[in-house]
Coordinates of C-alpha atoms and ligand atoms in Angstrom, one line a residue:
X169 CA -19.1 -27.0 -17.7
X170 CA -19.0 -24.2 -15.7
X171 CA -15.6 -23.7 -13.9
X172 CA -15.5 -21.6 -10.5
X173 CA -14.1 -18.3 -12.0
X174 CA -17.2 -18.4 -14.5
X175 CA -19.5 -18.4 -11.6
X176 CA -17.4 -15.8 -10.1
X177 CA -16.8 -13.5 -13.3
X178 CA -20.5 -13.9 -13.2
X179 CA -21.1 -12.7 -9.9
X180 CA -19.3 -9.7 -10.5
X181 CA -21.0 -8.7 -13.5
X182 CA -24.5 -9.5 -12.1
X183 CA -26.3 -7.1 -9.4
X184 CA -26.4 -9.9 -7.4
X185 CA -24.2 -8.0 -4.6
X186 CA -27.5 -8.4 -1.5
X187 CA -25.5 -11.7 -0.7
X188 CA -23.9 -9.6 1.1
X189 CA -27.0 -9.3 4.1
X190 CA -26.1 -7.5 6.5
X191 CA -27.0 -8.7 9.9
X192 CA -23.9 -7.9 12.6
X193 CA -24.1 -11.4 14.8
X194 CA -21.2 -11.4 17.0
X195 CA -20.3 -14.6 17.8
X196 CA -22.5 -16.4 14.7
X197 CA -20.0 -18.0 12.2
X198 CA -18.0 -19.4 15.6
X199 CA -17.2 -23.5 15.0
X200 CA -16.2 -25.7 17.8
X201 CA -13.5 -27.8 15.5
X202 CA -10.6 -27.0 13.5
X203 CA -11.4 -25.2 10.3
X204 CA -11.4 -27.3 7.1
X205 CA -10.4 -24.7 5.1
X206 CA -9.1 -21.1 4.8
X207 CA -9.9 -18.4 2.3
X208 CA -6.4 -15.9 2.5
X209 CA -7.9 -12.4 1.3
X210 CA -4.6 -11.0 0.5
X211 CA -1.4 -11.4 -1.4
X212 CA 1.7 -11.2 -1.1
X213 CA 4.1 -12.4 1.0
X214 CA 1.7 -12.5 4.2
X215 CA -0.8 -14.8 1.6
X216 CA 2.1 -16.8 1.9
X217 CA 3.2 -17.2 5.9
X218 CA -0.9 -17.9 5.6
X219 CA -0.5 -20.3 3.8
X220 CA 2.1 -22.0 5.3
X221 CA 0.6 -21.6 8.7
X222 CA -2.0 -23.5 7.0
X223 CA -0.5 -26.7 5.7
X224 CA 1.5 -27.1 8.4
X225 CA -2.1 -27.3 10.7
X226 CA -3.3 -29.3 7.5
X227 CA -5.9 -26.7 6.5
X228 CA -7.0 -26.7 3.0
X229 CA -6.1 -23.3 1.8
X230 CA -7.7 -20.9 -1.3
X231 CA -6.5 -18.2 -2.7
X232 CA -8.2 -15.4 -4.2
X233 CA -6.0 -12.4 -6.5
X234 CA -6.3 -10.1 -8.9
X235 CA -5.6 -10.5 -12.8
X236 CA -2.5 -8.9 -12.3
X237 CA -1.5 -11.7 -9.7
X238 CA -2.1 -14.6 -11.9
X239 CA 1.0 -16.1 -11.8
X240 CA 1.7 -15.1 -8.2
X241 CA 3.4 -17.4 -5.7
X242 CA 0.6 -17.4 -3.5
X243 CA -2.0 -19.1 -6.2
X244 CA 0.5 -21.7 -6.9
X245 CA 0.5 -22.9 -3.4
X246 CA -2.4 -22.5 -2.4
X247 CA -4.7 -25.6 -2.5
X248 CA -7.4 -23.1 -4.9
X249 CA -7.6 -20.4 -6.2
X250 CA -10.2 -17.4 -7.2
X251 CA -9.6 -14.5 -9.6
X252 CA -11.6 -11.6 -8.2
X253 CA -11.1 -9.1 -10.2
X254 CA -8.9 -6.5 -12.1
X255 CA -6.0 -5.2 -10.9
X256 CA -7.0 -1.8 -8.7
X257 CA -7.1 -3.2 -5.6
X258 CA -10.6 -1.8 -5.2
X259 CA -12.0 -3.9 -7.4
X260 CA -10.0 -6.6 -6.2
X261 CA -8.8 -7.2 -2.9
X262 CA -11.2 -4.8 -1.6
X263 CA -14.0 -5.4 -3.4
X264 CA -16.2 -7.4 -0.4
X265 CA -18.7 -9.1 -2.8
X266 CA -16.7 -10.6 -4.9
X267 CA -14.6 -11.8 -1.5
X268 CA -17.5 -13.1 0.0
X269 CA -18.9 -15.1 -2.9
X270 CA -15.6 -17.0 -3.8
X271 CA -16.0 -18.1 0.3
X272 CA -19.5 -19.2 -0.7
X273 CA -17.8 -20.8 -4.4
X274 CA -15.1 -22.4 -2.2
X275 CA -16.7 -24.0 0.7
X276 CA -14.4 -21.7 3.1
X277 CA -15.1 -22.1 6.6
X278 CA -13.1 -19.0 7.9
X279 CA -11.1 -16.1 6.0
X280 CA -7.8 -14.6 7.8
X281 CA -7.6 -11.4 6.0
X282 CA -3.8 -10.9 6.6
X283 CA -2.9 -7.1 6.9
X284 CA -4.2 -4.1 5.3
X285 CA -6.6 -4.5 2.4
X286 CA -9.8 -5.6 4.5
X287 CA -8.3 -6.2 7.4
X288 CA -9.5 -4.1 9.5
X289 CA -12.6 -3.5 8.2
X290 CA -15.3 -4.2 10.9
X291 CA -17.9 -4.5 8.0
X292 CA -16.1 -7.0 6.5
X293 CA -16.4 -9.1 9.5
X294 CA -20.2 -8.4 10.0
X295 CA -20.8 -9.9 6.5
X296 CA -18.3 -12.7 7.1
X297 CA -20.4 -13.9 10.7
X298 CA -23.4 -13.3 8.8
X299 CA -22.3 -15.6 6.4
X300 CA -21.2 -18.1 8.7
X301 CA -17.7 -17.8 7.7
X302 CA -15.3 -17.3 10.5
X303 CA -13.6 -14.0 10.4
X304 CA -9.9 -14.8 11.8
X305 CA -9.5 -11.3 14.0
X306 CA -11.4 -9.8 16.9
X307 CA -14.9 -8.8 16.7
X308 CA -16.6 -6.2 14.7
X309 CA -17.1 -4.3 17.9
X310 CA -13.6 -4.5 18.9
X311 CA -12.5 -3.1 15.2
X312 CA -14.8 -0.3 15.1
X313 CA -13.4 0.7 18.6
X314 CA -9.9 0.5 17.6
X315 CA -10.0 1.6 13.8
X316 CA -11.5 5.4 15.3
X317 CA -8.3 6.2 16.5
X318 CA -10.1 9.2 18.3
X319 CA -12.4 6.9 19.8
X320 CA -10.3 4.8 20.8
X321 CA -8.8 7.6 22.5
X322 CA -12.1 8.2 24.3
X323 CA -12.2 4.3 24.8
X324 CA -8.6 4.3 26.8
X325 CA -8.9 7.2 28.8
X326 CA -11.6 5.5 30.3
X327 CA -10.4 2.1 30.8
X328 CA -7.5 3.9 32.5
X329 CA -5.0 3.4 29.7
X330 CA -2.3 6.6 29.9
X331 CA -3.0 8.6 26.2
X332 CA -1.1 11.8 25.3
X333 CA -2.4 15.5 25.9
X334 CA -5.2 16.3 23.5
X335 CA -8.6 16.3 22.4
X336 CA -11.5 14.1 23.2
X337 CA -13.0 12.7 20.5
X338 CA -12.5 14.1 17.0
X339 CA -12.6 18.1 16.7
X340 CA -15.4 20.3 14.5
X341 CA -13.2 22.7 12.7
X342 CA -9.5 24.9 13.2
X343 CA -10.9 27.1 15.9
X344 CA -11.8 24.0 18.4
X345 CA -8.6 22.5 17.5
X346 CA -7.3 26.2 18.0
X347 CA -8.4 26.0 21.8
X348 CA -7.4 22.7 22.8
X349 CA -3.7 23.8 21.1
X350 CA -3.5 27.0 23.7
X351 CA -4.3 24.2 26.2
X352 CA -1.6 21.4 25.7
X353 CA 0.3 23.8 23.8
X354 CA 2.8 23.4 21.3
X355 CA 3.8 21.3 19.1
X356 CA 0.8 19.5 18.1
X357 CA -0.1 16.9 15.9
X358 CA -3.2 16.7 13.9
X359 CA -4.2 13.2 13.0
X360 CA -6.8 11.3 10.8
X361 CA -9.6 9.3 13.0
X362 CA -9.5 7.0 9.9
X363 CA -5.7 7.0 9.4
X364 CA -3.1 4.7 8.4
X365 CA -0.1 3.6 7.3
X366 CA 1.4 6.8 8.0
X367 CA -0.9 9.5 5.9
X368 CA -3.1 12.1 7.4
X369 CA -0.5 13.9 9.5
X370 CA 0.2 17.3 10.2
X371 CA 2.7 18.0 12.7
X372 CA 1.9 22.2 13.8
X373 CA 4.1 24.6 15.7
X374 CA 2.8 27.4 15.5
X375 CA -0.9 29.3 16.3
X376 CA -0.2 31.0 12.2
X377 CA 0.1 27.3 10.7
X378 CA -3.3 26.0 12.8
X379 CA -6.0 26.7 10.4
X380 CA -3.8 25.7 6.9
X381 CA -2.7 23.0 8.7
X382 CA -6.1 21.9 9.6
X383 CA -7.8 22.5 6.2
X384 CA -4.9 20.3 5.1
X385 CA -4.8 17.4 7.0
X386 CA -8.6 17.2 6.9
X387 CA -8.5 17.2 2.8
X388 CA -6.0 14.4 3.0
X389 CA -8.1 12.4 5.0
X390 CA -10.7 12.7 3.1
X391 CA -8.8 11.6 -0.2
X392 CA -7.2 8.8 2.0
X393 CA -9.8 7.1 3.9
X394 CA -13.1 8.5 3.1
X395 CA -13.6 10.7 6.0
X396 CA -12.3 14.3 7.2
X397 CA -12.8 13.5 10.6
X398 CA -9.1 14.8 12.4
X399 CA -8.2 14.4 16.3
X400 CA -5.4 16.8 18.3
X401 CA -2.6 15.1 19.9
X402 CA 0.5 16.4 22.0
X403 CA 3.3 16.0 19.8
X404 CA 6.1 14.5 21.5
X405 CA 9.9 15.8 19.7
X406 CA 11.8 12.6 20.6
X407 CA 9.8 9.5 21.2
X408 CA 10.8 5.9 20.6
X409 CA 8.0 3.8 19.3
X410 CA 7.3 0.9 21.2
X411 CA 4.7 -1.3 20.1
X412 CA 3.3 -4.8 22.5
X413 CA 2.6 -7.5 20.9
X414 CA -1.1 -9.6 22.6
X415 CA -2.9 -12.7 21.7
X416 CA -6.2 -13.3 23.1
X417 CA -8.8 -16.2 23.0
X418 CA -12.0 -16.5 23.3
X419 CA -12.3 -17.6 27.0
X420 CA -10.5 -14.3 28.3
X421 CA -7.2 -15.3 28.5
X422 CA -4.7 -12.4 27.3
X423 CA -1.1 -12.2 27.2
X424 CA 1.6 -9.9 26.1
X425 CA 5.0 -11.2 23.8
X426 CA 7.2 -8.3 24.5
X427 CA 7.9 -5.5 22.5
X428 CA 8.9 -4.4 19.2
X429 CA 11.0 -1.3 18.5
X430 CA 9.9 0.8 15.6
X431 CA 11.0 3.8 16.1
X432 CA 13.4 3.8 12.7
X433 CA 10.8 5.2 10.1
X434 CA 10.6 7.3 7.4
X435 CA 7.5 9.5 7.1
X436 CA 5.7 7.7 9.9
X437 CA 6.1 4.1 8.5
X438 CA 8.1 1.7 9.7
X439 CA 11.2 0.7 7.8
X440 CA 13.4 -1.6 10.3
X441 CA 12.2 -3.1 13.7
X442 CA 13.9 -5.2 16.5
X443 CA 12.6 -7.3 19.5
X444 CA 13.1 -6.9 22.3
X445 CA 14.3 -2.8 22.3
X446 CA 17.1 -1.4 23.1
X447 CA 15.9 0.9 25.7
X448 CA 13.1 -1.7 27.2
X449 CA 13.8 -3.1 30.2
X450 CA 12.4 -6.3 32.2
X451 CA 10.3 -4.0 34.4
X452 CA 9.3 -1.6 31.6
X453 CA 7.9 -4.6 29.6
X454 CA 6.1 -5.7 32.7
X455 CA 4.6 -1.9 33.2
X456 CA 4.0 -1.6 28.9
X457 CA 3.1 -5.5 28.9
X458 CA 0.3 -5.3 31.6
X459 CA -1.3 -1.8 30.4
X460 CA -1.3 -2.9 26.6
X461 CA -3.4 -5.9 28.3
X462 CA -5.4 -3.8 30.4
X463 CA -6.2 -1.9 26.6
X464 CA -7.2 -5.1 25.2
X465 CA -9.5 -6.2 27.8
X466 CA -11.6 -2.8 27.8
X467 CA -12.8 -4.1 24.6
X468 CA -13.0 -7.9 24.5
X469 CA -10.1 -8.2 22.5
X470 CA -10.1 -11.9 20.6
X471 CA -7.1 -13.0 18.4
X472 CA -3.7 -11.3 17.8
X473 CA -3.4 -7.1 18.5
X474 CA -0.4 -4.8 18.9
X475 CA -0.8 -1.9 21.3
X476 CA 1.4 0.9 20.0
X477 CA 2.6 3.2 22.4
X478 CA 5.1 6.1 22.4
X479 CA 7.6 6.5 25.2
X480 CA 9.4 9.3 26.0
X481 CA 12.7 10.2 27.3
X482 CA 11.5 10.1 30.7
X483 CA 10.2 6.5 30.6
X484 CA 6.5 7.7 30.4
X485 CA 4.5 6.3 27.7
X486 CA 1.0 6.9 25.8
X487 CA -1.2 4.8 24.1
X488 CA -1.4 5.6 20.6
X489 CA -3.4 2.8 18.8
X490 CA -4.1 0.0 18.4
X491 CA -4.1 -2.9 15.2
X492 CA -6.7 -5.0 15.3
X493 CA -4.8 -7.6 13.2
X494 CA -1.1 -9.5 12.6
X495 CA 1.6 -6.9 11.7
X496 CA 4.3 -6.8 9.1
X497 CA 6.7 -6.9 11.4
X498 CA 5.4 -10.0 13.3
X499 CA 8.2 -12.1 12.9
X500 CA 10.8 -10.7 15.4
X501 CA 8.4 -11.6 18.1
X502 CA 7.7 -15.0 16.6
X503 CA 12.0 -14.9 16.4
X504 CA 12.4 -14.4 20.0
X505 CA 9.6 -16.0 21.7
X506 CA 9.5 -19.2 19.9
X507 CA 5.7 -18.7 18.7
X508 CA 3.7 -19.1 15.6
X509 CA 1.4 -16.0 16.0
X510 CA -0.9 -16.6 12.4
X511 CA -0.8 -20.4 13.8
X512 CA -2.5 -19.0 16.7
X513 CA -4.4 -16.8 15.5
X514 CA -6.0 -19.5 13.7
X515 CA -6.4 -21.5 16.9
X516 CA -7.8 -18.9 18.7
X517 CA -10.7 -18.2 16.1
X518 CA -12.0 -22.0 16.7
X519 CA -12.6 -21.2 20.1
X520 CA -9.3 -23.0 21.2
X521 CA -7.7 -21.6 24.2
X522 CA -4.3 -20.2 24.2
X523 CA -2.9 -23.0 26.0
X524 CA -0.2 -20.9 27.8
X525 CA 0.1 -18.0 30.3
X526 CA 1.9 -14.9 30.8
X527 CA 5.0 -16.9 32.6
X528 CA 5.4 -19.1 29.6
X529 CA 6.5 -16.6 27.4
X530 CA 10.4 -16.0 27.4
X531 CA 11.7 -13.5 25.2
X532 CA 15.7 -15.2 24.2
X533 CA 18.3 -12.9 22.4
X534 CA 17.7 -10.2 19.7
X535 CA 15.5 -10.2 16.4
X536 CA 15.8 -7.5 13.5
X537 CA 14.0 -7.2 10.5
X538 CA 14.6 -5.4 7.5
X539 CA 11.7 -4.1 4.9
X540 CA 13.1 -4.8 1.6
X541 CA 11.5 -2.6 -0.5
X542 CA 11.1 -2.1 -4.0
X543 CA 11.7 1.8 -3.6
X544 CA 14.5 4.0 -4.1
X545 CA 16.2 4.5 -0.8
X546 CA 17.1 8.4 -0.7
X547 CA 13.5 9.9 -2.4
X548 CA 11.0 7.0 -1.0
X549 CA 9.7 6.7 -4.3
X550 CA 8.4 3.4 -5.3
X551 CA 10.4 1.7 -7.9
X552 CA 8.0 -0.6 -9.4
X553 CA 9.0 -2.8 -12.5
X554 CA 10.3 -6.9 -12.8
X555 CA 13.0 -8.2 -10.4
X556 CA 15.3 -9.4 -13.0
X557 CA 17.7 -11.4 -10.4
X558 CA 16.8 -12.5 -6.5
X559 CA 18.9 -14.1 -4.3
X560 CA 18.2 -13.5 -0.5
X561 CA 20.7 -15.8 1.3
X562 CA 20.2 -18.3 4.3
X563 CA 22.2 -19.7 7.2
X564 CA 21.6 -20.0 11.1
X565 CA 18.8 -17.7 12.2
X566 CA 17.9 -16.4 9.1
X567 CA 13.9 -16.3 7.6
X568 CA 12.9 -14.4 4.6
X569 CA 9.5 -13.9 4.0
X570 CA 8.6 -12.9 0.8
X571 CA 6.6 -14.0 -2.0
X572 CA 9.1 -12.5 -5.0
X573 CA 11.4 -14.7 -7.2
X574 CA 13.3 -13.6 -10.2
X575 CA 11.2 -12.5 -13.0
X576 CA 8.1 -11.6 -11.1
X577 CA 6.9 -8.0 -11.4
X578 CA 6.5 -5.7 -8.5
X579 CA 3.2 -3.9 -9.7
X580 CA 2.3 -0.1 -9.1
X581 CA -0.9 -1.2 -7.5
X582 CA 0.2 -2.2 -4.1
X583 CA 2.3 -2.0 -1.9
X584 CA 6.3 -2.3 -2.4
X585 CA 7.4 -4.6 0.3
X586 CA 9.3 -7.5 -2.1
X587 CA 10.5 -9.5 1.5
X588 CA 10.7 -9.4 4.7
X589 CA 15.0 -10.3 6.0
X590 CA 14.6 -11.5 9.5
X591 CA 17.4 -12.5 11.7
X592 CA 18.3 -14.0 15.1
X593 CA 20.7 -13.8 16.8
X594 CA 22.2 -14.1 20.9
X595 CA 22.2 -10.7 21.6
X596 CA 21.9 -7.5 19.4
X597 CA 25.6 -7.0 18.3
X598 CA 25.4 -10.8 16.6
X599 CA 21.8 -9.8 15.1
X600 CA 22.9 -6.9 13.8
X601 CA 26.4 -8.8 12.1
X602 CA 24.0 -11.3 10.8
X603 CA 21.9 -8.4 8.9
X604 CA 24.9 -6.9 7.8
X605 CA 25.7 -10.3 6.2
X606 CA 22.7 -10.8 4.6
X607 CA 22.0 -8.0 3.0
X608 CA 25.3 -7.5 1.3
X609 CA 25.0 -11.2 0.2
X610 CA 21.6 -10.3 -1.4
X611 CA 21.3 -9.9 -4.6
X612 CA 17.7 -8.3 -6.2
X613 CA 18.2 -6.4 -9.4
X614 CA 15.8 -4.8 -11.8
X615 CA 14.4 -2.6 -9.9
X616 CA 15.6 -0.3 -6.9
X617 CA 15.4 -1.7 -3.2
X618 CA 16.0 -0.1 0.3
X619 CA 18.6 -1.8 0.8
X620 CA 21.9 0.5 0.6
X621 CA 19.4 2.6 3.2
X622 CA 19.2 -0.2 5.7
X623 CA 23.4 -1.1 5.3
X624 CA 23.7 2.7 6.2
X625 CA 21.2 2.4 9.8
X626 CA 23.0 -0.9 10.9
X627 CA 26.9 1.0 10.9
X628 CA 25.2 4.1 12.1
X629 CA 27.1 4.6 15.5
X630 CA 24.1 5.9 17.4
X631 CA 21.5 2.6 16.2
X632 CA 24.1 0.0 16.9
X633 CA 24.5 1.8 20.3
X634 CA 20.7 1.7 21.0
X635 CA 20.1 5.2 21.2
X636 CA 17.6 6.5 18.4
X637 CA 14.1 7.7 18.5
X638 CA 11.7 8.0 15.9
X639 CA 13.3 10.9 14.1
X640 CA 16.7 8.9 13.2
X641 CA 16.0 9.0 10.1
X642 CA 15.8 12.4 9.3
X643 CA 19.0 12.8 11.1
X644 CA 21.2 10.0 8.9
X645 CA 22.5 12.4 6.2
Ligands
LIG1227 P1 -0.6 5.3 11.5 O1 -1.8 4.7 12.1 O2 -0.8 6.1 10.3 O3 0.6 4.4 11.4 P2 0.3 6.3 14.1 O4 -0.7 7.0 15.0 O5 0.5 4.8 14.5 O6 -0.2 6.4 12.6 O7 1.7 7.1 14.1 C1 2.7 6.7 13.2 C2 4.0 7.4 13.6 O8 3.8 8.8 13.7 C3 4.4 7.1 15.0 O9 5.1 5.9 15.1 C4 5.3 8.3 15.4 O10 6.6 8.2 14.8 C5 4.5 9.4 14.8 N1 3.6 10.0 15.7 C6 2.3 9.8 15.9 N2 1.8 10.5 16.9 C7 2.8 11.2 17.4 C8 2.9 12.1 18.5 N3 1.8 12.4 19.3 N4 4.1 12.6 18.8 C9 5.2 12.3 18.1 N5 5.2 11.4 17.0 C10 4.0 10.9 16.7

């Protein structure tokens, strides 16, 4: 007999990859009832909240990882399971044929593509509708907008939506960037149109550093995400990131769920976040709320999406992206709102409507989360190797998400988020006690984690007082 990962194994060594036809049909794929069953392309810990989300909606699940995932917690709960490949995440998770014929092996009626990996790959979704799998996101349109970050510049400005000082559209070469600099003046930053995650970003002072700086940040993109194209922006010395939170059917309806403070980050990726911030009050979150929606609407924005903004220290804040997808740092929104975002997001993709409006949504007490990482907390460096002993530990408002026991390997292949500690609590000063519990009652050994890092940030005087922007970090030692 020929099992499923046969025909799969097959598949990838055949040339068979023009099952993959690509004919971009917005709406195709679209079913009127629940799905029957979802295909999680991802891993990890968000395979898992997936999953749950899944069984508690009673939707078969499958689960598709890499040979280096095998024994992963995510196959194991899953209802199936698919091996697509070897462990480089391009050949794996990445690797669209391989994703779309373990849909076809399956039966999968929709694939929610969690965060990173595919996620926000608009061709991904093209092949998906084409397929008639439902894509759990936004359109391919409304990707493609949003994953240009210099169009999407281009896009906002003209829906109205306040963006920084800088260039329209991406810029040519170093002299063009050159000009617009003597026009915003400095400092600038110089940003990837493709970028992510933090990479692709030079921050310039100076008219000497332009050019290097230029030449630089265009190589790095290129290595990064496959393109050179860079964009200018104002760079702003002491912002606070502030990031709104959206979910969006089909029928029009959009609301915002307050906002998430990220503004504690090393090298431009977030480390710790909190809802609601500090420094956000119940008219700002109005003002942030209703432009983040206004952002949305400009390009028929389906499913869950975060608006990021910056804000600076006059209350004024810019647009600076948006993701077209659930976030990492979902769960302090879910913490003080009440919701099940991946729930709806999955509702939402059916055609469902929301089933509540703006003035539903009430945002009660504080939420912090913590990225447990498998890193070493002064160089950043990833710490990859097998967790020897875990114990994360519980109690009132408490949720870990993770997908790590003892004995399972954190692999250099991907990222090195082992869990996500999430607490509640009345206000701030109890959420930031009940971190402070947590993570000294945590045990993880075997490999490194950020974890004396984050114990450090919560008795910093200045973060448990509220006031810290995005360069905190850089400011601890
Ligand atoms: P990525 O998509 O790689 O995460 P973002 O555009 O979201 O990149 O920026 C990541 C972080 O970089 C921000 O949260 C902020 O700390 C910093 N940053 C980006 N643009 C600016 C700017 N114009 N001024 C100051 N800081 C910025």
């Amino acid at each position: 007999m020929v099992s499923r990962l046969d025909s799969v194994s097959a598949f990838l060594r055949s040339e068979r990859v023009d099952v993959v036809s690509p004919a971009p049909t917005e709406s195709s794929g679209r079913p009127r009832e629940m799905f029957q069953k979802v295909l999680i392309a991802n891993r990890g810990e968000i395979a898992l909240r997936i999953i749950s989300a899944c069984q508690e909606m009673g939707i078969r699940t499958v689960a598709v990882y890499s040979e280096a995932d095998r024994d992963s917690l995510h196959v194991r709960f899953a209802d199936e399971e698919v091996c697509i490949g070897p462990a480089k995440s391009a050949e794996s998770y990445l690797h669209i044929p391989a994703l779309i014929s373990a849909a076809e092996i399956t039966g999968a009626d929709a694939v929610h593509p969690g965060y990173g990996f595919l996620a926000e790959n608009a061709h991904f979704a093209e092949v998906l509708n084409a397929c008639k799998v439902r894509f759990i996101g936004p359109s391919p349109r409304a990707i493609r907008l949003m994953g240009d970050k210099a169009l999407a510049r281009t896009t906002m400005t003209e829906a109205g939506v306040p963006v920084l000082p800088g260039s329209d559209g991406a810029v040519e070469d170093a002299e063009r960037a050159e000009d617009i600099t003597k026009a915003i003046g400095f400092p600038v930053i110089l940003k990837a149109a493709a970028g992510g995650g933090g990479k692709g970003m030079r921050v310039v002072d100076r008219i000497e550093d332009l050019a290097s700086s230029f030449v630089a940040a265009q190589t790095e993109a290129e290595a990064a995400f496959g393109s050179s194209e860079i964009y200018v922006e104002k760079y702003l010395p002491k912002p606070r990131h502030i990031e709104i939170q959206l979910m969006a059917d089909a029928l029009g309806n959009t609301v915002y769920l307050g906002e998430r403070e990220c503004s504690i980050q090393r090298r431009h990726q977030k480390l710790l976040e909190e809802a609601p911030s500090p420094t956000v009050d119940d008219a700002l979150r109005k003002k942030m709320g209703e432009v983040a929606v206004k952002a949305a609407r400009a390009v028929d924005y389906e499913g869950a999406g975060t608006v990021e903004f910056l804000l600076d220290e006059n209350g004024k804040f810019y647009f600076m992206e948006m993701n077209t997808r659930i976030q990492v740092e979902h769960p302090v929104t879910e913490m003080v709102t009440g919701m099940d975002l991946v729930k709806d997001q999955i509702r939402v993709a059916t055609g469902e409507p929301l089933g509540y409006a703006q003035e539903d949504i009430v945002i009660r007490g504080a939420s912090i989360e913590c990225r447990i990482n498998a890193e070493d907390p002064v160089s950043f460096l990833p710490s990859p190797g097998t967790i020897r002993s875990f114990h994360i530990p519980g109690g009132p408002g408490v949720r870990v998400d993770t997908a790590a026991h003892a004995e399972c390997v954190v692999h250099p292949y991907y990222d090195s988020l082992i869990a996500k500690l999430v607490v509640h609590g009345r206000d701030r000063a109890e959420a930031i006690a009940r971190m402070r519990r947590c993570l000294r009652l945590t045990v993880i050994e075997g490999v490194k984690t950020t974890i004396p890092l984050h114990l450090r940030i919560l008795d910093d005087p200045e973060f448990r007082a509220g006031r810290y922007d995005t360069r905190f970090l850089e400011r601890l030692d």
